[in-house]
PDB file of C-alpha atoms in Angstrom:
ATOM      1  CA  MET A   1      23.818   2.810  -3.483  1.00  0.00           C
ATOM      2  CA  ARG A   2      23.162  -0.904  -3.047  1.00  0.00           C
ATOM      3  CA  ILE A   3      21.126  -2.819  -5.635  1.00  0.00           C
ATOM      4  CA  GLY A   4      19.417  -5.829  -4.082  1.00  0.00           C
ATOM      5  CA  MET A   5      18.635  -9.195  -5.626  1.00  0.00           C
ATOM      6  CA  ARG A   6      14.904  -8.459  -5.826  1.00  0.00           C
ATOM      7  CA  THR A   7      15.594  -5.231  -7.746  1.00  0.00           C
ATOM      8  CA  VAL A   8      17.769  -7.075 -10.262  1.00  0.00           C
ATOM      9  CA  LYS A   9      15.153  -9.810 -10.727  1.00  0.00           C
ATOM     10  CA  THR A  10      12.391  -7.234 -11.127  1.00  0.00           C
ATOM     11  CA  ALA A  11      14.301  -5.400 -13.865  1.00  0.00           C
ATOM     12  CA  ILE A  12      15.095  -8.622 -15.724  1.00  0.00           C
ATOM     13  CA  ALA A  13      11.524  -9.918 -15.336  1.00  0.00           C
ATOM     14  CA  ALA A  14      10.003  -6.722 -16.766  1.00  0.00           C
ATOM     15  CA  THR A  15      12.423  -6.719 -19.701  1.00  0.00           C
ATOM     16  CA  LEU A  16      11.865 -10.370 -20.582  1.00  0.00           C
ATOM     17  CA  ALA A  17       8.083 -10.071 -20.188  1.00  0.00           C
ATOM     18  CA  ILE A  18       7.892  -7.173 -22.641  1.00  0.00           C
ATOM     19  CA  ILE A  19      10.186  -8.935 -25.136  1.00  0.00           C
ATOM     20  CA  LEU A  20       8.144 -12.146 -24.945  1.00  0.00           C
ATOM     21  CA  ALA A  21       4.831 -10.288 -25.248  1.00  0.00           C
ATOM     22  CA  GLU A  22       6.099  -8.472 -28.334  1.00  0.00           C
ATOM     23  CA  TRP A  23       7.382 -11.741 -29.801  1.00  0.00           C
ATOM     24  CA  LEU A  24       3.884 -13.194 -29.316  1.00  0.00           C
ATOM     25  CA  HIS A  25       2.481 -10.099 -31.067  1.00  0.00           C
ATOM     26  CA  LEU A  26       0.374  -9.128 -28.059  1.00  0.00           C
ATOM     27  CA  GLU A  27      -1.163  -5.689 -27.913  1.00  0.00           C
ATOM     28  CA  TYR A  28      -0.159  -3.446 -24.970  1.00  0.00           C
ATOM     29  CA  ALA A  29       2.998  -5.546 -24.484  1.00  0.00           C
ATOM     30  CA  VAL A  30       4.347  -3.082 -21.907  1.00  0.00           C
ATOM     31  CA  SER A  31       1.539  -4.184 -19.569  1.00  0.00           C
ATOM     32  CA  ALA A  32       3.202  -7.617 -19.334  1.00  0.00           C
ATOM     33  CA  GLY A  33       6.298  -5.866 -17.969  1.00  0.00           C
ATOM     34  CA  ILE A  34       4.227  -3.984 -15.401  1.00  0.00           C
ATOM     35  CA  ILE A  35       2.562  -7.230 -14.313  1.00  0.00           C
ATOM     36  CA  ALA A  36       6.000  -8.846 -13.948  1.00  0.00           C
ATOM     37  CA  ILE A  37       7.188  -5.928 -11.787  1.00  0.00           C
ATOM     38  CA  LEU A  38       4.185  -6.343  -9.489  1.00  0.00           C
ATOM     39  CA  SER A  39       4.537 -10.137  -9.360  1.00  0.00           C
ATOM     40  CA  VAL A  40       8.140 -10.525  -8.178  1.00  0.00           C
ATOM     41  CA  GLN A  41       7.952 -11.399  -4.475  1.00  0.00           C
ATOM     42  CA  ASN A  42      10.372 -12.189  -1.657  1.00  0.00           C
ATOM     43  CA  THR A  43       9.614 -15.922  -1.728  1.00  0.00           C
ATOM     44  CA  LYS A  44       8.855 -18.629  -4.285  1.00  0.00           C
ATOM     45  CA  LYS A  45       5.522 -19.540  -2.743  1.00  0.00           C
ATOM     46  CA  GLY A  46       4.556 -15.884  -2.456  1.00  0.00           C
ATOM     47  CA  SER A  47       5.183 -15.307  -6.154  1.00  0.00           C
ATOM     48  CA  LEU A  48       3.244 -18.427  -7.182  1.00  0.00           C
ATOM     49  CA  GLN A  49       0.277 -17.672  -4.934  1.00  0.00           C
ATOM     50  CA  LEU A  50       0.111 -14.084  -6.181  1.00  0.00           C
ATOM     51  CA  ALA A  51       0.227 -15.211  -9.813  1.00  0.00           C
ATOM     52  CA  ILE A  52      -2.636 -17.668  -9.273  1.00  0.00           C
ATOM     53  CA  GLN A  53      -4.705 -14.974  -7.543  1.00  0.00           C
ATOM     54  CA  ARG A  54      -4.129 -12.520 -10.385  1.00  0.00           C
ATOM     55  CA  VAL A  55      -5.043 -14.964 -13.139  1.00  0.00           C
ATOM     56  CA  TYR A  56      -8.235 -15.787 -11.235  1.00  0.00           C
ATOM     57  CA  SER A  57      -8.998 -12.095 -10.652  1.00  0.00           C
ATOM     58  CA  THR A  58      -8.386 -11.316 -14.339  1.00  0.00           C
ATOM     59  CA  VAL A  59     -10.920 -13.911 -15.485  1.00  0.00           C
ATOM     60  CA  LEU A  60     -13.395 -12.547 -12.928  1.00  0.00           C
ATOM     61  CA  ALA A  61     -12.757  -8.913 -13.930  1.00  0.00           C
ATOM     62  CA  LEU A  62     -13.103  -9.544 -17.657  1.00  0.00           C
ATOM     63  CA  SER A  63     -16.350 -11.455 -17.106  1.00  0.00           C
ATOM     64  CA  ILE A  64     -17.934  -8.711 -14.975  1.00  0.00           C
ATOM     65  CA  ALA A  65     -16.736  -5.932 -17.301  1.00  0.00           C
ATOM     66  CA  ALA A  66     -18.081  -7.741 -20.357  1.00  0.00           C
ATOM     67  CA  VAL A  67     -21.575  -7.763 -18.858  1.00  0.00           C
ATOM     68  CA  PHE A  68     -21.589  -3.990 -18.246  1.00  0.00           C
ATOM     69  CA  PHE A  69     -19.973  -3.182 -21.613  1.00  0.00           C
ATOM     70  CA  MET A  70     -22.681  -5.197 -23.400  1.00  0.00           C
ATOM     71  CA  LEU A  71     -25.546  -3.680 -21.387  1.00  0.00           C
ATOM     72  CA  ILE A  72     -24.468  -0.048 -21.092  1.00  0.00           C
ATOM     73  CA  GLY A  73     -21.690   0.389 -23.654  1.00  0.00           C
ATOM     74  CA  TYR A  74     -18.000   1.266 -23.602  1.00  0.00           C
ATOM     75  CA  ASN A  75     -17.985   4.315 -21.358  1.00  0.00           C
ATOM     76  CA  ALA A  76     -16.903   5.589 -17.957  1.00  0.00           C
ATOM     77  CA  VAL A  77     -20.203   4.636 -16.327  1.00  0.00           C
ATOM     78  CA  SER A  78     -19.753   0.995 -17.329  1.00  0.00           C
ATOM     79  CA  PHE A  79     -16.203   1.024 -15.989  1.00  0.00           C
ATOM     80  CA  GLY A  80     -17.347   2.572 -12.710  1.00  0.00           C
ATOM     81  CA  LEU A  81     -20.138   0.013 -12.282  1.00  0.00           C
ATOM     82  CA  TYR A  82     -17.647  -2.763 -13.056  1.00  0.00           C
ATOM     83  CA  LEU A  83     -15.398  -1.487 -10.222  1.00  0.00           C
ATOM     84  CA  LEU A  84     -18.383  -1.210  -7.903  1.00  0.00           C
ATOM     85  CA  ILE A  85     -19.068  -4.929  -8.297  1.00  0.00           C
ATOM     86  CA  PHE A  86     -15.570  -6.282  -8.894  1.00  0.00           C
ATOM     87  CA  ILE A  87     -13.692  -4.715  -5.965  1.00  0.00           C
ATOM     88  CA  PRO A  88     -15.876  -6.036  -3.086  1.00  0.00           C
ATOM     89  CA  LEU A  89     -16.176  -9.401  -4.844  1.00  0.00           C
ATOM     90  CA  ALA A  90     -12.388  -9.654  -5.247  1.00  0.00           C
ATOM     91  CA  VAL A  91     -11.916  -8.828  -1.564  1.00  0.00           C
ATOM     92  CA  ARG A  92     -14.505 -11.425  -0.568  1.00  0.00           C
ATOM     93  CA  LEU A  93     -12.834 -14.085  -2.737  1.00  0.00           C
ATOM     94  CA  HIS A  94      -9.359 -13.181  -1.347  1.00  0.00           C
ATOM     95  CA  VAL A  95      -7.946 -12.018  -4.700  1.00  0.00           C
ATOM     96  CA  ALA A  96      -7.703  -8.320  -3.811  1.00  0.00           C
ATOM     97  CA  ASP A  97      -4.052  -8.210  -4.923  1.00  0.00           C
ATOM     98  CA  GLY A  98      -5.289  -8.523  -8.501  1.00  0.00           C
ATOM     99  CA  ILE A  99      -7.664  -5.557  -8.444  1.00  0.00           C
ATOM    100  CA  VAL A 100      -5.313  -2.961  -9.972  1.00  0.00           C
ATOM    101  CA  VAL A 101      -3.675  -5.222 -12.563  1.00  0.00           C
ATOM    102  CA  SER A 102      -6.988  -6.747 -13.661  1.00  0.00           C
ATOM    103  CA  SER A 103      -8.558  -3.304 -13.984  1.00  0.00           C
ATOM    104  CA  VAL A 104      -5.694  -2.155 -16.221  1.00  0.00           C
ATOM    105  CA  LEU A 105      -6.387  -5.131 -18.492  1.00  0.00           C
ATOM    106  CA  VAL A 106     -10.101  -4.311 -18.486  1.00  0.00           C
ATOM    107  CA  SER A 107      -9.236  -0.763 -19.545  1.00  0.00           C
ATOM    108  CA  HIS A 108      -7.706  -2.208 -22.719  1.00  0.00           C
ATOM    109  CA  ILE A 109     -11.113  -3.687 -23.592  1.00  0.00           C
ATOM    110  CA  LEU A 110     -12.690  -0.302 -22.882  1.00  0.00           C
ATOM    111  CA  LEU A 111     -10.235   1.497 -25.149  1.00  0.00           C
ATOM    112  CA  GLU A 112     -10.582  -1.007 -27.986  1.00  0.00           C
ATOM    113  CA  GLN A 113     -14.385  -1.193 -27.554  1.00  0.00           C
ATOM    114  CA  SER A 114     -14.416  -4.858 -28.457  1.00  0.00           C
ATOM    115  CA  LEU A 115     -15.457  -8.061 -26.710  1.00  0.00           C
ATOM    116  CA  SER A 116     -13.972 -10.333 -29.335  1.00  0.00           C
ATOM    117  CA  PHE A 117     -12.136 -13.496 -28.401  1.00  0.00           C
ATOM    118  CA  PHE A 118      -8.908 -11.897 -29.636  1.00  0.00           C
ATOM    119  CA  TRP A 119      -8.941  -9.277 -26.864  1.00  0.00           C
ATOM    120  CA  PHE A 120      -9.879 -11.719 -24.120  1.00  0.00           C
ATOM    121  CA  LYS A 121      -7.007 -13.963 -25.239  1.00  0.00           C
ATOM    122  CA  ASN A 122      -4.666 -10.952 -25.450  1.00  0.00           C
ATOM    123  CA  GLU A 123      -5.371  -9.843 -21.873  1.00  0.00           C
ATOM    124  CA  LEU A 124      -5.090 -13.331 -20.419  1.00  0.00           C
ATOM    125  CA  LEU A 125      -1.789 -13.900 -22.224  1.00  0.00           C
ATOM    126  CA  LEU A 126      -0.445 -10.574 -20.946  1.00  0.00           C
ATOM    127  CA  MET A 127      -1.221 -11.761 -17.415  1.00  0.00           C
ATOM    128  CA  ALA A 128       0.248 -15.220 -18.055  1.00  0.00           C
ATOM    129  CA  VAL A 129       3.460 -13.813 -19.549  1.00  0.00           C
ATOM    130  CA  GLY A 130       4.053 -11.216 -16.818  1.00  0.00           C
ATOM    131  CA  ALA A 131       3.244 -13.517 -13.900  1.00  0.00           C
ATOM    132  CA  GLY A 132       4.961 -16.507 -15.516  1.00  0.00           C
ATOM    133  CA  ILE A 133       8.262 -14.698 -16.061  1.00  0.00           C
ATOM    134  CA  ALA A 134       8.158 -13.479 -12.446  1.00  0.00           C
ATOM    135  CA  ILE A 135       7.643 -17.047 -11.182  1.00  0.00           C
ATOM    136  CA  ILE A 136      10.523 -18.365 -13.296  1.00  0.00           C
ATOM    137  CA  LEU A 137      12.930 -15.709 -12.011  1.00  0.00           C
ATOM    138  CA  ASN A 138      11.749 -16.277  -8.462  1.00  0.00           C
ATOM    139  CA  LEU A 139      12.810 -19.916  -8.714  1.00  0.00           C
ATOM    140  CA  TYR A 140      16.271 -18.619  -7.868  1.00  0.00           C
ATOM    141  CA  MET A 141      16.499 -17.649  -4.238  1.00  0.00           C
ATOM    142  CA  PRO A 142      19.768 -17.394  -2.277  1.00  0.00           C
ATOM    143  CA  LYS A 143      20.110 -20.197   0.247  1.00  0.00           C
ATOM    144  CA  MET A 144      19.386 -19.043   3.784  1.00  0.00           C
ATOM    145  CA  GLU A 145      20.678 -22.044   5.739  1.00  0.00           C
ATOM    146  CA  ASP A 146      24.040 -20.400   6.498  1.00  0.00           C
ATOM    147  CA  GLU A 147      22.336 -17.246   7.755  1.00  0.00           C
ATOM    148  CA  LEU A 148      19.946 -19.292   9.885  1.00  0.00           C
ATOM    149  CA  LYS A 149      22.866 -21.263  11.337  1.00  0.00           C
ATOM    150  CA  ARG A 150      24.584 -18.014  12.302  1.00  0.00           C
ATOM    151  CA  SER A 151      21.367 -16.851  13.969  1.00  0.00           C
ATOM    152  CA  GLN A 152      21.175 -20.129  15.912  1.00  0.00           C
ATOM    153  CA  GLN A 153      24.742 -19.687  17.127  1.00  0.00           C
ATOM    154  CA  LYS A 154      24.026 -16.106  18.216  1.00  0.00           C
ATOM    155  CA  ILE A 155      20.823 -17.150  20.014  1.00  0.00           C
ATOM    156  CA  GLU A 156      22.636 -19.882  21.917  1.00  0.00           C
ATOM    157  CA  ALA A 157      25.562 -17.591  22.796  1.00  0.00           C
ATOM    158  CA  ILE A 158      23.192 -15.026  24.323  1.00  0.00           C
ATOM    159  CA  MET A 159      21.308 -17.745  26.221  1.00  0.00           C
ATOM    160  CA  ARG A 160      24.591 -19.031  27.645  1.00  0.00           C
ATOM    161  CA  GLN A 161      25.397 -15.492  28.814  1.00  0.00           C
ATOM    162  CA  ILE A 162      21.990 -15.171  30.477  1.00  0.00           C
ATOM    163  CA  LEU A 163      22.293 -18.514  32.263  1.00  0.00           C
ATOM    164  CA  THR A 164      25.850 -17.701  33.385  1.00  0.00           C
ATOM    165  CA  GLU A 165      24.584 -14.418  34.801  1.00  0.00           C
ATOM    166  CA  MET A 166      21.795 -16.283  36.616  1.00  0.00           C
ATOM    167  CA  THR A 167      24.380 -18.652  38.054  1.00  0.00           C
ATOM    168  CA  GLN A 168      26.180 -15.678  39.547  1.00  0.00           C
ATOM    169  CA  GLY A 169      22.901 -14.341  40.931  1.00  0.00           C
ATOM    170  CA  LEU A 170      22.164 -17.662  42.648  1.00  0.00           C
ATOM    171  CA  ARG A 171      25.571 -17.450  44.292  1.00  0.00           C
ATOM    172  CA  ASN A 172      24.413 -14.099  45.657  1.00  0.00           C
ATOM    173  CA  GLN A 173      26.629 -12.043  43.380  1.00  0.00           C
ATOM    174  CA  SER A 174      23.780  -9.716  42.494  1.00  0.00           C
ATOM    175  CA  GLU A 175      26.157  -6.987  41.322  1.00  0.00           C
ATOM    176  CA  TYR A 176      26.660  -9.067  38.189  1.00  0.00           C
ATOM    177  CA  LEU A 177      22.973  -9.108  37.352  1.00  0.00           C
ATOM    178  CA  ASP A 178      22.234  -7.102  34.228  1.00  0.00           C
ATOM    179  CA  GLU A 179      18.676  -5.799  34.094  1.00  0.00           C
ATOM    180  CA  PHE A 180      16.911  -7.150  31.007  1.00  0.00           C
ATOM    181  CA  GLY A 181      19.466  -6.056  28.389  1.00  0.00           C
ATOM    182  CA  LEU A 182      20.528  -9.554  27.368  1.00  0.00           C
ATOM    183  CA  LEU A 183      16.932 -10.751  27.298  1.00  0.00           C
ATOM    184  CA  ASN A 184      15.974  -7.869  25.024  1.00  0.00           C
ATOM    185  CA  GLN A 185      18.917  -8.714  22.798  1.00  0.00           C
ATOM    186  CA  LEU A 186      17.795 -12.343  22.717  1.00  0.00           C
ATOM    187  CA  LYS A 187      14.236 -11.358  21.758  1.00  0.00           C
ATOM    188  CA  GLY A 188      15.473  -9.181  18.902  1.00  0.00           C
ATOM    189  CA  THR A 189      17.644 -11.999  17.562  1.00  0.00           C
ATOM    190  CA  LEU A 190      14.764 -14.476  17.836  1.00  0.00           C
ATOM    191  CA  ASP A 191      12.383 -12.164  15.975  1.00  0.00           C
ATOM    192  CA  TYR A 192      14.937 -11.791  13.181  1.00  0.00           C
ATOM    193  CA  ALA A 193      15.499 -15.562  13.019  1.00  0.00           C
ATOM    194  CA  GLN A 194      11.744 -16.217  13.009  1.00  0.00           C
ATOM    195  CA  GLU A 195      11.263 -13.963   9.965  1.00  0.00           C
ATOM    196  CA  LYS A 196      14.168 -15.638   8.147  1.00  0.00           C
ATOM    197  CA  ALA A 197      12.911 -19.145   9.013  1.00  0.00           C
ATOM    198  CA  ALA A 198       9.448 -18.321   7.663  1.00  0.00           C
ATOM    199  CA  ARG A 199      10.939 -16.963   4.448  1.00  0.00           C
ATOM    200  CA  ASN A 200      13.167 -20.023   4.106  1.00  0.00           C
ATOM    201  CA  LEU A 201      10.118 -22.284   4.399  1.00  0.00           C
ATOM    202  CA  ASP A 202       8.229 -20.259   1.775  1.00  0.00           C
ATOM    203  CA  ASN A 203      11.122 -20.706  -0.634  1.00  0.00           C
ATOM    204  CA  GLN A 204      10.636 -24.474  -0.691  1.00  0.00           C
ATOM    205  CA  PHE A 205       7.898 -25.770  -2.974  1.00  0.00           C
ATOM    206  CA  PHE A 206       8.353 -29.431  -2.131  1.00  0.00           C
ATOM    207  CA  ALA A 207      10.457 -29.612   1.047  1.00  0.00           C
ATOM    208  CA  SER A 208       8.390 -30.360   4.138  1.00  0.00           C
ATOM    209  CA  SER A 209      10.968 -29.633   6.845  1.00  0.00           C
ATOM    210  CA  HIS A 210       9.847 -27.093   9.439  1.00  0.00           C
ATOM    211  CA  TYR A 211      13.036 -27.554  11.465  1.00  0.00           C
ATOM    212  CA  TYR A 212      14.210 -23.947  11.590  1.00  0.00           C
ATOM    213  CA  SER A 213      10.735 -22.561  12.288  1.00  0.00           C
ATOM    214  CA  GLN A 214      10.196 -25.094  15.068  1.00  0.00           C
ATOM    215  CA  TYR A 215      13.665 -24.398  16.470  1.00  0.00           C
ATOM    216  CA  VAL A 216      12.926 -20.677  16.756  1.00  0.00           C
ATOM    217  CA  ASP A 217       9.493 -21.398  18.280  1.00  0.00           C
ATOM    218  CA  MET A 218      11.171 -23.600  20.902  1.00  0.00           C
ATOM    219  CA  ARG A 219      13.714 -20.890  21.722  1.00  0.00           C
ATOM    220  CA  LEU A 220      10.932 -18.278  21.947  1.00  0.00           C
ATOM    221  CA  VAL A 221       9.220 -20.366  24.626  1.00  0.00           C
ATOM    222  CA  GLN A 222      12.551 -20.689  26.401  1.00  0.00           C
ATOM    223  CA  TYR A 223      12.993 -16.916  26.164  1.00  0.00           C
ATOM    224  CA  ARG A 224       9.707 -16.465  28.044  1.00  0.00           C
ATOM    225  CA  ILE A 225      10.850 -18.982  30.644  1.00  0.00           C
ATOM    226  CA  LEU A 226      14.175 -17.167  31.052  1.00  0.00           C
ATOM    227  CA  THR A 227      12.302 -13.894  31.517  1.00  0.00           C
ATOM    228  CA  GLN A 228      10.323 -15.461  34.356  1.00  0.00           C
ATOM    229  CA  MET A 229      13.479 -16.937  35.894  1.00  0.00           C
ATOM    230  CA  LYS A 230      15.103 -13.505  35.775  1.00  0.00           C
ATOM    231  CA  ARG A 231      12.166 -11.999  37.666  1.00  0.00           C
ATOM    232  CA  HIS A 232      12.550 -14.623  40.366  1.00  0.00           C
ATOM    233  CA  LEU A 233      16.207 -13.696  40.859  1.00  0.00           C
ATOM    234  CA  VAL A 234      15.380 -10.019  41.314  1.00  0.00           C
ATOM    235  CA  SER A 235      13.678 -10.981  44.605  1.00  0.00           C
ATOM    236  CA  PHE A 236      16.413 -13.421  45.689  1.00  0.00           C
ATOM    237  CA  HIS A 237      18.822 -12.077  48.342  1.00  0.00           C
ATOM    238  CA  HIS A 238      20.639 -14.775  50.320  1.00  0.00           C
ATOM    239  CA  SER A 239      22.570 -17.808  49.125  1.00  0.00           C
ATOM    240  CA  SER A 240      22.036 -21.202  50.730  1.00  0.00           C
ATOM    241  CA  GLU A 241      22.919 -24.832  50.250  1.00  0.00           C
ATOM    242  CA  GLN A 242      19.986 -25.198  47.846  1.00  0.00           C
ATOM    243  CA  SER A 243      20.860 -22.084  45.828  1.00  0.00           C
ATOM    244  CA  MET A 244      24.458 -23.296  45.432  1.00  0.00           C
ATOM    245  CA  ALA A 245      23.256 -26.663  44.158  1.00  0.00           C
ATOM    246  CA  LEU A 246      20.856 -24.920  41.785  1.00  0.00           C
ATOM    247  CA  ALA A 247      23.648 -22.603  40.650  1.00  0.00           C
ATOM    248  CA  GLU A 248      25.750 -25.631  39.741  1.00  0.00           C
ATOM    249  CA  ILE A 249      23.083 -27.154  37.496  1.00  0.00           C
ATOM    250  CA  THR A 250      22.321 -23.739  35.965  1.00  0.00           C
ATOM    251  CA  GLU A 251      26.006 -23.402  35.153  1.00  0.00           C
ATOM    252  CA  LYS A 252      26.016 -26.864  33.565  1.00  0.00           C
ATOM    253  CA  THR A 253      23.037 -25.837  31.469  1.00  0.00           C
ATOM    254  CA  ALA A 254      24.925 -22.759  30.271  1.00  0.00           C
ATOM    255  CA  GLN A 255      28.075 -24.727  29.466  1.00  0.00           C
ATOM    256  CA  THR A 256      26.289 -27.473  27.534  1.00  0.00           C
ATOM    257  CA  LEU A 257      23.604 -25.373  25.833  1.00  0.00           C
ATOM    258  CA  ASP A 258      23.752 -26.312  22.177  1.00  0.00           C
ATOM    259  CA  GLU A 259      21.436 -27.062  19.268  1.00  0.00           C
ATOM    260  CA  HIS A 260      22.411 -30.752  19.299  1.00  0.00           C
ATOM    261  CA  ASN A 261      22.380 -31.314  23.058  1.00  0.00           C
ATOM    262  CA  THR A 262      19.471 -33.588  24.021  1.00  0.00           C
ATOM    263  CA  ALA A 263      19.335 -32.192  27.614  1.00  0.00           C
ATOM    264  CA  GLU A 264      18.287 -35.673  28.854  1.00  0.00           C
ATOM    265  CA  ASP A 265      20.923 -35.859  31.603  1.00  0.00           C
ATOM    266  CA  LEU A 266      20.168 -32.362  32.848  1.00  0.00           C
ATOM    267  CA  VAL A 267      16.420 -33.065  32.976  1.00  0.00           C
ATOM    268  CA  ALA A 268      17.094 -36.185  35.057  1.00  0.00           C
ATOM    269  CA  GLU A 269      19.456 -34.270  37.351  1.00  0.00           C
ATOM    270  CA  ILE A 270      17.106 -31.389  38.027  1.00  0.00           C
ATOM    271  CA  THR A 271      14.149 -33.755  38.502  1.00  0.00           C
ATOM    272  CA  THR A 272      16.140 -35.487  41.251  1.00  0.00           C
ATOM    273  CA  MET A 273      16.932 -32.088  42.737  1.00  0.00           C
ATOM    274  CA  VAL A 274      13.233 -31.157  42.805  1.00  0.00           C
ATOM    275  CA  HIS A 275      12.433 -34.325  44.783  1.00  0.00           C
ATOM    276  CA  GLU A 276      15.279 -33.645  47.213  1.00  0.00           C
ATOM    277  CA  PHE A 277      14.160 -30.043  47.564  1.00  0.00           C
ATOM    278  CA  ARG A 278      10.649 -31.127  48.522  1.00  0.00           C
ATOM    279  CA  SER A 279      11.916 -33.551  51.158  1.00  0.00           C
ATOM    280  CA  SER A 280      14.449 -31.149  52.697  1.00  0.00           C
ATOM    281  CA  LYS A 281      14.024 -29.537  56.101  1.00  0.00           C
ATOM    282  CA  LEU A 282      11.417 -26.776  56.229  1.00  0.00           C
ATOM    283  CA  PRO A 283      12.677 -23.174  56.576  1.00  0.00           C
ATOM    284  CA  GLU A 284      12.574 -21.649  60.056  1.00  0.00           C
ATOM    285  CA  THR A 285      12.166 -17.938  59.287  1.00  0.00           C
ATOM    286  CA  ARG A 286       9.959 -15.928  56.958  1.00  0.00           C
ATOM    287  CA  GLU A 287      12.988 -14.765  54.972  1.00  0.00           C
ATOM    288  CA  GLU A 288      14.196 -18.334  54.506  1.00  0.00           C
ATOM    289  CA  PHE A 289      10.697 -19.365  53.446  1.00  0.00           C
ATOM    290  CA  GLU A 290      10.498 -16.599  50.822  1.00  0.00           C
ATOM    291  CA  ASN A 291      13.939 -17.428  49.450  1.00  0.00           C
ATOM    292  CA  ARG A 292      13.064 -21.129  49.338  1.00  0.00           C
ATOM    293  CA  ALA A 293       9.854 -20.362  47.444  1.00  0.00           C
ATOM    294  CA  ILE A 294      11.793 -18.273  44.908  1.00  0.00           C
ATOM    295  CA  LEU A 295      14.346 -21.043  44.431  1.00  0.00           C
ATOM    296  CA  PHE A 296      11.599 -23.612  43.963  1.00  0.00           C
ATOM    297  CA  GLN A 297       9.932 -21.498  41.264  1.00  0.00           C
ATOM    298  CA  PHE A 298      13.286 -20.928  39.581  1.00  0.00           C
ATOM    299  CA  MET A 299      14.022 -24.655  39.702  1.00  0.00           C
ATOM    300  CA  ASN A 300      10.692 -25.617  38.137  1.00  0.00           C
ATOM    301  CA  ASP A 301      11.175 -23.032  35.387  1.00  0.00           C
ATOM    302  CA  LEU A 302      14.658 -24.356  34.665  1.00  0.00           C
ATOM    303  CA  ARG A 303      13.296 -27.899  34.479  1.00  0.00           C
ATOM    304  CA  TYR A 304      10.600 -26.731  32.046  1.00  0.00           C
ATOM    305  CA  LEU A 305      13.253 -24.975  29.945  1.00  0.00           C
ATOM    306  CA  LEU A 306      15.297 -28.179  29.746  1.00  0.00           C
ATOM    307  CA  GLU A 307      12.244 -30.319  29.009  1.00  0.00           C
ATOM    308  CA  MET A 308      11.391 -28.026  26.103  1.00  0.00           C
ATOM    309  CA  LYS A 309      14.807 -28.730  24.565  1.00  0.00           C
ATOM    310  CA  ARG A 310      14.582 -32.460  25.264  1.00  0.00           C
ATOM    311  CA  ASP A 311      11.166 -32.724  23.613  1.00  0.00           C
ATOM    312  CA  PHE A 312      12.300 -30.649  20.644  1.00  0.00           C
ATOM    313  CA  TYR A 313      15.338 -32.857  20.089  1.00  0.00           C
ATOM    314  CA  ALA A 314      13.224 -35.996  20.355  1.00  0.00           C
ATOM    315  CA  GLU A 315      10.971 -34.725  17.567  1.00  0.00           C
ATOM    316  CA  PHE A 316      13.376 -32.854  15.293  1.00  0.00           C
ATOM    317  CA  GLY A 317      16.956 -33.680  16.289  1.00  0.00           C
ATOM    318  CA  LEU A 318      17.226 -36.947  14.381  1.00  0.00           C
ATOM    319  CA  LYS A 319      15.476 -35.457  11.350  1.00  0.00           C
ATOM    320  CA  GLU A 320      17.999 -32.604  11.264  1.00  0.00           C
ATOM    321  CA  LYS A 321      20.884 -35.071  11.405  1.00  0.00           C
ATOM    322  CA  GLU A 322      19.413 -36.914   8.409  1.00  0.00           C
ATOM    323  CA  MET A 323      18.994 -33.627   6.541  1.00  0.00           C
ATOM    324  CA  THR A 324      22.611 -32.688   7.245  1.00  0.00           C
ATOM    325  CA  ARG A 325      23.884 -36.029   5.959  1.00  0.00           C
ATOM    326  CA  GLY A 326      21.831 -35.616   2.803  1.00  0.00           C
ATOM    327  CA  ARG A 327      23.336 -32.239   1.911  1.00  0.00           C
TER     328      ARG A 327
END
């Protein structure tokens, strides 16, 4: 049985919340522990946002309940009418996560049959203690940069394999063409990296770098381009002078594919190739025409793939270098 970090933090948060609530002489101190359990989240921002929502929902719940308790009395009907108003209002105000916890605190008022300041203060402090302890413990989050770096390396390794395979296909070695296995593997790795990048961003209160998220977004676009390039090759049958030249630049792309490669030289090279392709002699047969059209589509997709990397590096490459130096 494996005990995860969130489980450990949840147990500690509940324990500390109950101890602190008892030290403050709060009634129903165990409720602070329950609130702490429900407030520990996977990210720092998630925990803070949830705590703010629950404090807001508690104030709202106590206010609505107080009205019904004063008008109708401390009974089940009042509690039911409170829920009838509070739940849709909480949903409308985007604080629905606080419905259960706030209603538990309202039930304390119902049981004590008192609207005194003491009980309002008691319930608000229970919320503050439980949510506050959860936020403090959530300030510790394991660093994810190493895991994200490993994901980047895996993404790039798979992309190099795909481009190498496409190189072989352009040289009319179609027996080497895998169906879409590598592309599916790439998509799975990208989805995993995207989730980790989003969590990493949510664990930074003050950092403004979106590098990893933007990196994964760029690779996701390239994945879609590679999928289209793969479809082109399925219809390609005969090698030619143009396909050999295109195979060479595809191979270069595979060999130099790296997070820190600007792709400037490759973009310039393939742009020149596009111009030469357009000015070359027209095909003489239908089969040659179809193959030429496939190669032209493949070439434009490859240029777009390289331009995506060039533009990404222009915007984020230098920033990432500065971040690395600062670590």
